[in-house]
Amino acid sequence: MNAQIPAQVSSALSFADWMAQVQAGMEAVLDRFLAPAAVAPARLHEAMRYTALDGGKRVRPLLVYAAGEVFDAPAALLDRAAAALEMIHVYSLVHDDMPCMDDDALRRGKPTVHVKYDEATALLVGDALQAQAFATLSAPVDAELDDAAADLPARQLSMLNLLAQAAGSVGMCGGQAIDLASVGMTLSLAELEQMHRLKTGALLRAAVMLGALGGKALTAQERAALDDYAHAIGLAFQVVDDILDATADSATLGKTAGKDAADNKPTYVSILGLGESQALAEKLRGNAHQALAPFGDKARRLRELADLIVQRKA
Ligand code: GRG
């Protein structure tokens, strides 16, 4: 089962149907690349499945498939990239929710892993999901492809490198370190942006780039345009996250609302106010659309995802 929808089928689908089909496919792909719950150590595997399956918006996988569509990437590579990225994202949520970090009890509408299981299990779930992400992205693809391109191993290697950079100390983990160090501090807008560029933006950029790298070679202009798009949606995602944290309720979000203010964290809303934050999100949506102009109709899903990121309610 692949979660990538063939181009001729995709073009006839509404955005809502495309999204629902990719999300359902993603569930099957994650199920395939995670160890079965019955395999020992069963408690660890069960907890990995508890947190990775049946939950979340799957924004990062959707971006992988949408970018892959622009560059004609094979489904086998996109499945691996989307599942790997979602595993890294889920591990980061599990660790972020632990008492030593955000200490949260609710995630994706369910008790967090350290609450449902225990802290040591939550730590191991995150560690194991991170390792499984790289095992998944490096899993051989030849058997799934009729005419595997000669450069597929090279593509996989560059995707692995990209994911490792995005997840590590110069990416998501680095952003989290800055975030933890900034609690109670006054950050300038530029400092806030740098923190989010790493903490949230690195994985969203990786999603776009992984989808693209899975396909035919990129020109320097194409890479720059994708970078502009990724930068705009990465920032927009965070601005909207801050708006929702301040305006939506926990039941709608599936996680504890109002955490930022309660934790005395600098946010776009605390620095710019609600109205200006909403205007910024809208401006970033425009920037994202503009960046996609060179790709024409093939970037339809990426355009729709930029709209979703800005207009989402959870
Ligand atoms: C612990 C190494 C480490 C990193 C944690 C991503 C992160 C870094 C922490 C999550 C804290 C947080 C709520 C950040 C705001 C943006 C964000 C990543 C929200 C959650 O992502 P969604 O909305 O979640 O895509 P779903 O559940 O839909 O996948």
Coordinates of C-alpha atoms and ligand atoms in Angstrom, one line a residue:
M1 CA 0.0 0.0 0.0
N2 CA 1.4 3.4 -1.0
A3 CA 0.0 6.7 0.3
Q4 CA 1.0 8.6 -2.8
I5 CA -1.9 9.1 -5.2
P6 CA -1.1 8.7 -8.9
A7 CA -1.1 12.1 -10.7
Q8 CA -4.0 11.4 -13.0
V9 CA -6.2 10.3 -10.0
S10 CA -5.0 13.2 -7.8
S11 CA -5.9 15.8 -10.4
A12 CA -9.5 14.8 -10.3
L13 CA -9.8 15.0 -6.4
S14 CA -10.9 17.9 -4.3
F15 CA -8.4 19.0 -1.7
A16 CA -10.5 17.5 1.1
D17 CA -10.6 14.1 -0.7
W18 CA -6.9 14.2 -1.6
M19 CA -6.0 15.0 2.0
A20 CA -8.3 12.3 3.4
Q21 CA -6.8 9.7 1.0
V22 CA -3.2 10.6 1.8
Q23 CA -4.0 10.6 5.6
A24 CA -5.5 7.2 5.4
G25 CA -2.6 5.9 3.3
M26 CA -0.2 7.3 5.8
E27 CA -1.8 5.3 8.5
A28 CA -1.2 2.1 6.5
V29 CA 2.4 3.1 5.7
L30 CA 3.2 3.9 9.4
D31 CA 1.6 0.6 10.4
R32 CA 3.9 -1.2 7.9
F33 CA 7.1 0.5 9.1
L34 CA 6.4 0.2 12.9
A35 CA 7.1 -3.1 14.7
P36 CA 3.9 -5.0 15.5
A37 CA 2.7 -4.5 19.1
A38 CA 3.1 -8.2 19.8
V39 CA 6.8 -8.2 19.1
A40 CA 9.0 -8.0 22.2
P41 CA 9.4 -5.7 24.0
A42 CA 5.7 -5.5 23.6
R43 CA 5.1 -2.6 25.9
L44 CA 7.5 -0.4 24.0
H45 CA 6.1 -1.3 20.6
E46 CA 2.6 -0.8 21.9
A47 CA 3.5 2.6 23.2
M48 CA 5.1 3.6 19.9
R49 CA 2.0 2.6 18.0
Y50 CA -0.2 4.3 20.6
T51 CA 1.4 7.7 19.9
A52 CA 2.2 7.4 16.2
L53 CA -1.0 5.9 14.8
D54 CA -4.5 7.3 14.7
G55 CA -3.8 10.9 15.4
G56 CA -2.5 14.3 14.2
K57 CA -3.2 16.3 11.1
R58 CA -0.2 14.7 9.2
V59 CA 0.8 18.1 7.8
R60 CA 4.4 17.0 7.3
P61 CA 3.5 13.8 5.3
L62 CA 1.0 15.8 3.3
L63 CA 3.8 18.3 2.4
V64 CA 6.1 15.4 1.4
Y65 CA 3.5 14.0 -1.0
A66 CA 2.5 17.4 -2.4
A67 CA 6.2 18.3 -3.1
G68 CA 6.8 14.8 -4.5
E69 CA 3.9 15.4 -7.0
V70 CA 5.7 18.4 -8.4
F71 CA 9.0 16.5 -9.1
D72 CA 7.5 13.1 -10.1
A73 CA 9.0 11.3 -7.1
P74 CA 8.3 7.5 -6.9
A75 CA 5.7 6.5 -4.3
A76 CA 8.1 4.1 -2.6
L77 CA 10.5 6.9 -1.7
L78 CA 7.8 9.3 -0.7
D79 CA 6.2 6.7 1.7
R80 CA 9.6 6.2 3.4
A81 CA 10.2 9.9 3.7
A82 CA 6.7 10.8 4.9
A83 CA 6.7 8.0 7.5
A84 CA 10.3 8.8 8.7
L85 CA 9.4 12.5 9.1
E86 CA 6.2 11.8 11.0
M87 CA 8.2 9.5 13.3
I88 CA 10.7 12.2 14.1
H89 CA 7.8 14.7 14.6
V90 CA 6.0 12.3 16.9
Y91 CA 9.1 11.5 18.9
S92 CA 9.6 15.3 19.4
L93 CA 6.0 15.6 20.7
V94 CA 6.5 12.7 23.1
H95 CA 9.7 14.2 24.5
D96 CA 8.3 17.8 24.5
D97 CA 5.4 16.6 26.6
M98 CA 7.5 15.0 29.3
P99 CA 7.8 16.6 32.8
C100 CA 11.4 17.8 32.1
M101 CA 10.2 19.9 29.2
D102 CA 6.6 21.1 28.8
D103 CA 5.0 18.7 31.2
D104 CA 1.7 18.2 29.4
A105 CA -1.0 15.6 29.9
L106 CA -2.9 15.8 26.6
R107 CA -1.8 15.3 23.1
R108 CA -3.8 14.6 20.0
G109 CA -6.8 14.3 22.2
K110 CA -5.3 11.4 24.2
P111 CA -3.2 11.2 27.4
T112 CA 0.5 11.8 26.7
V113 CA 2.8 8.8 26.6
H114 CA 4.4 9.4 30.0
V115 CA 0.9 9.7 31.6
K116 CA -0.5 6.6 29.9
Y117 CA 2.6 4.6 30.4
D118 CA 5.5 6.1 32.4
E119 CA 8.4 8.5 32.0
A120 CA 11.1 5.9 31.1
T121 CA 8.8 4.5 28.5
A122 CA 8.2 7.9 27.0
L123 CA 11.9 8.5 26.8
L124 CA 12.5 5.2 25.0
V125 CA 9.5 5.7 22.7
G126 CA 11.1 8.9 21.5
D127 CA 14.5 7.4 21.1
A128 CA 13.2 4.3 19.3
L129 CA 11.0 6.4 16.9
Q130 CA 13.9 8.5 16.0
A131 CA 16.0 5.4 15.2
Q132 CA 13.1 3.8 13.3
A133 CA 12.8 7.0 11.2
F134 CA 16.2 6.5 9.8
A135 CA 15.7 2.7 9.4
T136 CA 12.5 3.5 7.4
L137 CA 14.1 6.2 5.1
S138 CA 17.0 3.9 4.4
A139 CA 14.9 0.8 3.7
P140 CA 15.6 -0.7 0.2
V141 CA 13.1 0.4 -2.5
D142 CA 14.1 -1.7 -5.5
A143 CA 11.5 -4.5 -5.0
E144 CA 8.7 -1.9 -5.1
L145 CA 9.7 -0.3 -8.4
D146 CA 9.4 -1.7 -11.9
D147 CA 12.1 0.5 -13.4
A148 CA 14.2 1.9 -10.5
A149 CA 16.2 4.9 -11.5
A150 CA 20.0 4.3 -11.3
D151 CA 20.4 7.3 -8.9
L152 CA 17.8 6.1 -6.3
P153 CA 20.5 5.1 -3.7
A154 CA 22.0 8.6 -4.1
R155 CA 18.6 10.2 -3.7
Q156 CA 18.0 8.2 -0.5
L157 CA 21.3 9.2 0.9
S158 CA 20.7 12.9 0.3
M159 CA 17.3 12.5 1.9
L160 CA 18.8 10.8 4.9
N161 CA 21.4 13.6 5.3
L162 CA 18.6 16.3 5.0
L163 CA 16.5 14.6 7.6
A164 CA 19.4 14.2 10.1
Q165 CA 20.3 17.9 9.7
A166 CA 16.7 19.0 10.2
A167 CA 16.2 16.9 13.3
G168 CA 19.4 17.7 15.1
S169 CA 21.2 20.5 16.9
V170 CA 21.2 22.8 13.9
G171 CA 17.5 22.1 13.3
M172 CA 14.6 21.0 15.6
C173 CA 16.6 20.1 18.7
G174 CA 18.6 23.3 18.4
G175 CA 15.3 25.3 18.3
Q176 CA 14.0 23.4 21.3
A177 CA 17.2 24.3 23.2
I178 CA 16.7 28.0 22.4
D179 CA 13.0 27.7 23.3
L180 CA 13.8 26.2 26.7
A181 CA 16.4 28.9 27.4
S182 CA 14.0 31.7 26.5
V183 CA 11.2 31.1 29.0
G184 CA 10.4 34.3 30.9
M185 CA 12.7 36.3 28.6
T186 CA 11.8 39.1 26.3
L187 CA 12.7 38.1 22.7
S188 CA 12.9 40.4 19.8
L189 CA 10.8 39.5 16.7
A190 CA 14.0 38.4 14.9
E191 CA 15.0 36.1 17.9
L192 CA 11.6 34.6 18.0
E193 CA 11.7 33.9 14.3
Q194 CA 15.1 32.3 14.5
M195 CA 13.9 30.0 17.3
H196 CA 10.8 28.9 15.3
R197 CA 12.8 28.6 12.0
L198 CA 14.6 25.8 13.8
K199 CA 12.1 24.3 16.2
T200 CA 9.1 24.0 13.9
G201 CA 10.4 25.3 10.6
A202 CA 13.2 22.8 10.1
L203 CA 10.9 19.8 9.9
L204 CA 8.4 21.6 7.7
R205 CA 11.2 22.6 5.3
A206 CA 12.5 19.0 5.4
A207 CA 9.0 17.8 4.4
V208 CA 9.0 20.0 1.3
M209 CA 12.6 19.2 0.4
L210 CA 12.3 15.4 1.0
G211 CA 9.4 15.3 -1.4
A212 CA 11.4 17.2 -3.9
L213 CA 14.7 15.3 -3.5
G214 CA 12.8 12.0 -4.0
G215 CA 12.2 13.1 -7.6
K216 CA 14.2 14.4 -10.5
A217 CA 17.2 16.6 -9.8
L218 CA 16.4 20.2 -8.8
T219 CA 17.8 23.3 -10.4
A220 CA 19.2 26.0 -8.1
Q221 CA 16.2 28.2 -8.9
E222 CA 13.7 25.5 -8.0
R223 CA 15.6 24.8 -4.8
A224 CA 15.5 28.6 -3.9
A225 CA 11.7 28.8 -4.7
L226 CA 11.0 25.8 -2.5
D227 CA 13.1 27.3 0.2
D228 CA 11.0 30.5 0.0
Y229 CA 7.8 28.5 0.1
A230 CA 9.0 26.4 3.1
H231 CA 10.2 29.5 5.0
A232 CA 6.8 31.2 4.5
I233 CA 4.7 28.2 5.6
G234 CA 7.1 27.3 8.5
L235 CA 6.6 30.7 10.0
A236 CA 2.9 30.8 9.2
F237 CA 2.5 27.5 10.9
Q238 CA 4.0 28.9 14.1
V239 CA 2.1 32.2 14.0
V240 CA -1.1 30.3 13.6
D241 CA -0.1 27.9 16.4
D242 CA 0.4 30.9 18.7
I243 CA -3.0 32.4 17.6
L244 CA -4.8 29.1 18.3
D245 CA -3.0 28.6 21.7
A246 CA -4.5 32.0 22.7
T247 CA -7.9 31.7 21.2
A248 CA -9.0 28.0 20.8
D249 CA -10.0 25.6 23.6
S250 CA -8.3 22.3 24.6
A251 CA -11.0 20.1 23.2
T252 CA -10.7 21.6 19.7
L253 CA -6.9 21.6 19.8
G254 CA -6.5 18.1 21.3
K255 CA -3.8 19.6 23.5
T256 CA -3.8 22.0 26.4
A257 CA -4.7 25.5 25.2
G258 CA -3.4 28.7 26.8
K259 CA 0.0 27.0 27.7
D260 CA 2.2 29.7 26.2
A261 CA 0.8 32.5 28.4
A262 CA 0.7 30.2 31.4
D263 CA 4.3 29.2 30.9
N264 CA 5.3 32.8 30.3
K265 CA 6.6 32.0 26.8
P266 CA 7.2 34.7 24.2
T267 CA 4.9 34.2 21.2
Y268 CA 3.7 36.2 18.2
V269 CA 0.5 37.1 20.0
S270 CA 2.4 38.3 23.0
I271 CA 4.7 40.4 20.9
L272 CA 2.5 41.6 18.0
G273 CA -1.0 41.2 19.4
L274 CA -3.8 39.1 17.9
G275 CA -4.7 41.4 14.9
E276 CA -1.2 41.9 13.7
S277 CA -0.4 38.2 14.1
Q278 CA -3.4 37.3 11.9
A279 CA -2.3 39.9 9.3
L280 CA 1.2 38.4 9.4
A281 CA -0.1 34.8 8.8
E282 CA -2.1 36.1 5.8
K283 CA 0.9 37.9 4.4
L284 CA 3.0 34.7 4.7
R285 CA 0.3 32.8 2.9
G286 CA 0.7 35.2 0.0
N287 CA 4.5 34.8 0.1
A288 CA 4.0 31.0 -0.1
H289 CA 1.8 31.3 -3.1
Q290 CA 4.1 33.7 -4.8
A291 CA 7.1 31.3 -4.3
L292 CA 5.2 28.5 -6.1
A293 CA 4.6 30.5 -9.3
P294 CA 7.4 28.8 -11.3
F295 CA 5.8 25.4 -10.7
G296 CA 2.3 26.2 -12.2
D297 CA -0.5 23.6 -11.8
K298 CA 1.8 20.9 -10.5
A299 CA 2.1 22.8 -7.2
R300 CA -1.6 22.9 -6.6
R301 CA -1.5 20.7 -3.5
L302 CA 1.4 22.8 -2.0
R303 CA -0.7 25.9 -2.6
E304 CA -3.7 24.3 -0.9
L305 CA -1.6 23.2 2.0
A306 CA -0.4 26.8 2.6
D307 CA -4.0 27.8 2.8
L308 CA -4.8 24.9 5.2
I309 CA -1.8 25.9 7.4
V310 CA -3.1 29.5 7.7
Q311 CA -6.8 28.7 7.9
R312 CA -6.7 25.6 10.2
K313 CA -8.7 25.7 13.4
A314 CA -6.7 23.1 15.3
Ligands
GRG1 C1 11.8 17.5 22.3 C2 13.7 17.5 20.6 C3 12.4 18.0 21.0 C4 11.8 18.9 20.2 C5 10.5 19.4 20.5 C6 8.2 20.3 17.9 C7 8.7 20.5 19.3 C8 10.1 20.4 19.5 C9 7.8 20.7 20.3 C10 6.4 20.7 20.2 C11 5.9 21.9 20.9 C12 4.9 22.6 20.1 C13 3.5 22.5 20.5 C14 5.4 23.4 19.1 C15 4.5 24.1 18.2 C16 4.4 23.7 16.8 C17 4.1 22.3 16.7 C18 5.2 21.4 16.3 C19 2.9 21.8 16.9 C20 2.5 20.4 16.8 O1 2.5 20.1 15.4 P1 1.1 19.7 14.7 O2 0.1 20.8 15.0 O3 0.7 18.4 15.5 O4 1.4 19.4 13.3 P2 -0.1 17.1 15.0 O5 -0.5 16.5 16.3 O6 -1.3 17.6 14.2 O7 0.9 16.3 14.2

